[in-house]
CSV table of C-alpha atoms in Angstrom, one decimal:
chain,number,residue,atom,x,y,z
A,1,MET,CA,-52.9,-15.2,54.5
A,2,ASP,CA,-50.3,-16.7,52.3
A,3,GLU,CA,-52.2,-15.6,49.2
A,4,HIS,CA,-51.9,-11.9,50.3
A,5,ARG,CA,-48.2,-12.1,51.1
A,6,VAL,CA,-46.3,-9.1,49.8
A,7,ARG,CA,-43.3,-10.0,47.7
A,8,SER,CA,-40.1,-8.6,48.9
A,9,ALA,CA,-37.0,-8.0,46.8
A,10,PRO,CA,-35.9,-10.9,44.7
A,11,PRO,CA,-33.5,-13.3,46.3
A,12,ARG,CA,-29.9,-12.4,46.1
A,13,ARG,CA,-29.1,-15.4,43.9
A,14,VAL,CA,-31.6,-14.1,41.3
A,15,VAL,CA,-30.0,-10.7,41.3
A,16,ARG,CA,-26.5,-12.2,41.0
A,17,CYS,CA,-27.6,-14.4,38.1
A,18,ALA,CA,-29.2,-11.4,36.3
A,19,ALA,CA,-26.1,-9.3,36.9
A,20,ARG,CA,-23.9,-12.1,35.4
A,21,LEU,CA,-26.2,-12.4,32.4
A,22,LEU,CA,-26.1,-8.6,31.8
A,23,GLY,CA,-22.3,-8.6,32.1
A,24,LEU,CA,-22.1,-11.5,29.7
A,25,ALA,CA,-24.4,-9.8,27.2
A,26,ALA,CA,-22.3,-6.6,27.5
A,27,ALA,CA,-19.1,-8.5,26.9
A,28,LEU,CA,-20.6,-10.1,23.8
A,29,GLY,CA,-21.8,-6.8,22.5
A,30,LEU,CA,-25.5,-7.7,23.0
A,31,GLY,CA,-26.4,-4.7,25.1
A,32,ALA,CA,-28.7,-2.0,23.8
A,33,ALA,CA,-29.3,-2.4,20.1
A,34,ALA,CA,-27.1,0.0,18.2
A,35,ALA,CA,-28.8,2.3,15.7
A,36,GLU,CA,-28.9,1.0,12.2
A,37,PRO,CA,-26.3,2.8,10.0
A,38,THR,CA,-27.6,5.3,7.5
A,39,ALA,CA,-27.3,4.7,3.8
A,40,GLU,CA,-24.5,7.3,3.7
A,41,GLU,CA,-22.6,5.4,6.4
A,42,VAL,CA,-23.1,2.1,4.6
A,43,ALA,CA,-21.9,3.6,1.3
A,44,ALA,CA,-18.8,5.1,2.9
A,45,ALA,CA,-18.0,1.8,4.7
A,46,VAL,CA,-18.3,-0.3,1.5
A,47,ASP,CA,-16.3,2.3,-0.5
A,48,SER,CA,-13.6,1.9,2.1
A,49,ILE,CA,-12.9,-1.7,1.1
A,50,PRO,CA,-9.7,-1.6,-1.1
A,51,GLU,CA,-10.5,-2.8,-4.6
A,52,GLU,CA,-7.7,-5.3,-4.5
A,53,GLU,CA,-9.4,-7.1,-1.6
A,54,LEU,CA,-12.5,-7.8,-3.6
A,55,VAL,CA,-13.3,-10.2,-6.5
A,56,VAL,CA,-14.5,-7.9,-9.3
A,57,TYR,CA,-16.4,-8.8,-12.4
A,58,GLU,CA,-16.6,-6.2,-15.2
A,59,PRO,CA,-19.0,-6.0,-18.2
A,60,GLU,CA,-17.1,-7.4,-21.2
A,61,ASP,CA,-17.7,-4.3,-23.3
A,62,GLY,CA,-16.3,-2.1,-20.6
A,63,GLU,CA,-19.5,0.0,-20.3
A,64,VAL,CA,-20.2,0.2,-16.6
A,65,ALA,CA,-23.6,1.8,-15.8
A,66,HIS,CA,-23.7,0.8,-12.2
A,67,THR,CA,-21.5,-0.9,-9.5
A,68,ILE,CA,-22.8,-3.1,-6.7
A,69,THR,CA,-21.0,-4.9,-3.9
A,70,VAL,CA,-22.3,-8.3,-3.0
A,71,PHE,CA,-21.6,-9.9,0.4
A,72,THR,CA,-21.4,-13.6,-0.5
A,73,ASP,CA,-20.9,-17.1,0.9
A,74,VAL,CA,-19.7,-19.9,-1.4
A,75,ARG,CA,-21.9,-22.5,0.3
A,76,CYS,CA,-25.0,-20.4,0.1
A,77,PRO,CA,-27.4,-21.7,-2.6
A,78,TYR,CA,-28.9,-18.2,-3.2
A,79,CYS,CA,-25.3,-16.9,-3.7
A,80,GLN,CA,-24.7,-19.7,-6.2
A,81,GLU,CA,-27.9,-18.8,-8.1
A,82,LEU,CA,-26.8,-15.1,-8.2
A,83,HIS,CA,-23.3,-16.1,-9.5
A,84,GLU,CA,-25.0,-18.3,-12.1
A,85,ASP,CA,-26.8,-15.2,-13.3
A,86,LEU,CA,-23.7,-13.1,-13.3
A,87,ASP,CA,-23.6,-12.8,-17.1
A,88,ALA,CA,-27.1,-11.2,-17.0
A,89,TYR,CA,-25.9,-8.5,-14.5
A,90,LEU,CA,-22.8,-7.8,-16.6
A,91,ALA,CA,-24.9,-7.6,-19.8
A,92,GLU,CA,-27.0,-4.9,-18.0
A,93,GLY,CA,-23.7,-2.9,-17.4
A,94,VAL,CA,-23.6,-3.8,-13.7
A,95,ARG,CA,-20.1,-4.2,-12.3
A,96,VAL,CA,-20.2,-6.7,-9.5
A,97,ARG,CA,-17.7,-6.6,-6.6
A,98,TYR,CA,-17.8,-9.6,-4.2
A,99,ALA,CA,-16.9,-9.3,-0.6
A,100,ALA,CA,-16.6,-12.4,1.6
A,101,PHE,CA,-19.3,-13.0,4.2
A,102,PRO,CA,-19.1,-16.7,5.1
A,103,LEU,CA,-21.9,-18.0,7.3
A,104,SER,CA,-20.0,-21.0,8.7
A,105,GLU,CA,-16.5,-21.9,9.7
A,106,ALA,CA,-16.2,-24.3,6.8
A,107,SER,CA,-17.2,-21.5,4.4
A,108,ARG,CA,-14.7,-19.1,6.0
A,109,ARG,CA,-11.9,-21.6,5.5
A,110,ARG,CA,-12.9,-22.1,1.9
A,111,MET,CA,-13.2,-18.4,1.3
A,112,ASP,CA,-9.8,-17.7,2.9
A,113,ARG,CA,-8.4,-20.0,0.3
A,114,ILE,CA,-10.3,-18.3,-2.6
A,115,TRP,CA,-9.1,-14.9,-1.5
A,116,CYS,CA,-5.5,-16.2,-1.2
A,117,SER,CA,-5.6,-17.6,-4.7
A,118,ASP,CA,-3.5,-16.1,-7.5
A,119,ASP,CA,-6.7,-15.9,-9.6
A,120,ARG,CA,-9.5,-15.1,-7.3
A,121,GLN,CA,-12.1,-15.0,-10.1
A,122,ALA,CA,-11.3,-18.5,-11.3
A,123,ALA,CA,-11.2,-19.8,-7.7
A,124,LEU,CA,-14.6,-18.2,-7.0
A,125,ASP,CA,-16.1,-19.5,-10.3
A,126,ARG,CA,-14.9,-23.0,-9.4
A,127,ALA,CA,-16.3,-22.8,-5.9
A,128,PHE,CA,-19.7,-21.7,-7.2
A,129,ASP,CA,-19.8,-24.3,-10.0
A,130,ARG,CA,-22.6,-26.7,-9.1
A,131,ALA,CA,-21.7,-29.1,-11.9
A,132,GLY,CA,-18.2,-29.4,-10.6
A,133,SER,CA,-19.7,-29.6,-7.1
A,134,GLY,CA,-17.7,-26.6,-5.9
A,135,ALA,CA,-14.1,-27.5,-6.3
A,136,GLU,CA,-11.8,-26.6,-3.4
A,137,PRO,CA,-9.4,-23.8,-4.2
A,138,ALA,CA,-5.8,-24.9,-4.6
A,139,ALA,CA,-4.4,-22.1,-2.5
A,140,GLU,CA,-3.7,-22.4,1.2
A,141,PRO,CA,-5.1,-19.8,3.7
A,142,CYS,CA,-2.7,-16.9,3.9
A,143,GLU,CA,-2.1,-14.0,6.3
A,144,ALA,CA,-3.3,-11.5,3.6
A,145,SER,CA,-6.9,-12.8,3.4
A,146,PRO,CA,-9.4,-10.0,4.0
A,147,VAL,CA,-12.2,-12.4,4.9
A,148,ASP,CA,-12.4,-11.5,8.6
A,149,GLU,CA,-12.3,-7.8,7.8
A,150,HIS,CA,-15.1,-8.2,5.2
A,151,MET,CA,-17.2,-10.0,7.8
A,152,ALA,CA,-16.6,-7.4,10.5
A,153,LEU,CA,-17.5,-4.6,8.0
A,154,GLY,CA,-20.6,-6.5,6.9
A,155,ARG,CA,-21.8,-6.9,10.5
A,156,ARG,CA,-21.2,-3.2,11.2
A,157,ILE,CA,-23.4,-2.2,8.3
A,158,GLY,CA,-26.1,-4.7,9.1
A,159,VAL,CA,-25.5,-7.6,6.8
A,160,ARG,CA,-27.4,-10.6,8.2
A,161,GLY,CA,-27.5,-13.0,5.4
A,162,THR,CA,-26.3,-13.7,1.9
A,163,PRO,CA,-26.3,-12.6,-0.8
A,164,THR,CA,-26.6,-9.0,0.4
A,165,MET,CA,-26.3,-6.4,-2.4
A,166,VAL,CA,-25.2,-2.9,-1.5
A,167,MET,CA,-25.9,-0.1,-4.0
A,168,PRO,CA,-23.5,2.8,-4.5
A,169,ASP,CA,-25.8,5.1,-2.5
A,170,GLY,CA,-25.8,2.6,0.5
A,171,ARG,CA,-29.2,1.0,0.0
A,172,VAL,CA,-29.1,-2.6,0.9
A,173,THR,CA,-31.2,-5.4,-0.7
A,174,TYR,CA,-31.0,-9.1,-1.2
A,175,ARG,CA,-30.9,-11.1,-4.4
A,176,LEU,CA,-32.7,-9.5,-7.3
A,177,THR,CA,-32.9,-10.3,-11.0
A,178,ALA,CA,-30.6,-8.2,-13.2
A,179,GLU,CA,-33.6,-6.3,-14.5
A,180,ASP,CA,-35.1,-5.6,-11.1
A,181,LEU,CA,-31.6,-4.5,-9.8
A,182,VAL,CA,-31.1,-2.1,-12.7
A,183,SER,CA,-34.6,-0.6,-12.1
A,184,LEU,CA,-33.8,-0.1,-8.5
A,185,LEU,CA,-30.4,1.4,-9.2
A,186,GLU,CA,-31.9,3.8,-11.7
A,187,GLN,CA,-34.5,4.9,-9.2
A,188,GLY,CA,-31.7,6.0,-6.9
A,189,GLU,CA,-30.1,8.3,-9.5
């Protein structure tokens, strides 16, 4: 007869445990998955980042054909490779705007110091320099660092890893060669 026993409602302790887990998930923002942002929403969000909060590299000849925003982490080896290829992007007329998206607390502290440096480009270049083993920035963290805001915006638009490249029209991709990136950018025109 035991094998035919009808199961009744789950024990109260199971219900309480499930309720606590659902409450914790809601508190952490892990409820129902939010809809992915549209390309237009991504473009608008990235455009809302003040230029002075980014580290921007311009083509030397001043001829900008395209602009991308890259969410980066100085300890990410793929981000280091992308930065090593920066001259190739610039030679193709691609203006590169870096936003901070550290994947660890150690990276966040380092990136705060980079974004608080008087010369962010030089600090970022040193941090990505493999030969120099990524020298620590001289600046101390400051109140004006936009790193946390970049991370929040990145999460809102679906950045999950680095380097993440955002095109002007809001399309999102990961590391591409300069030639492949330009081809993709021209397809969107």
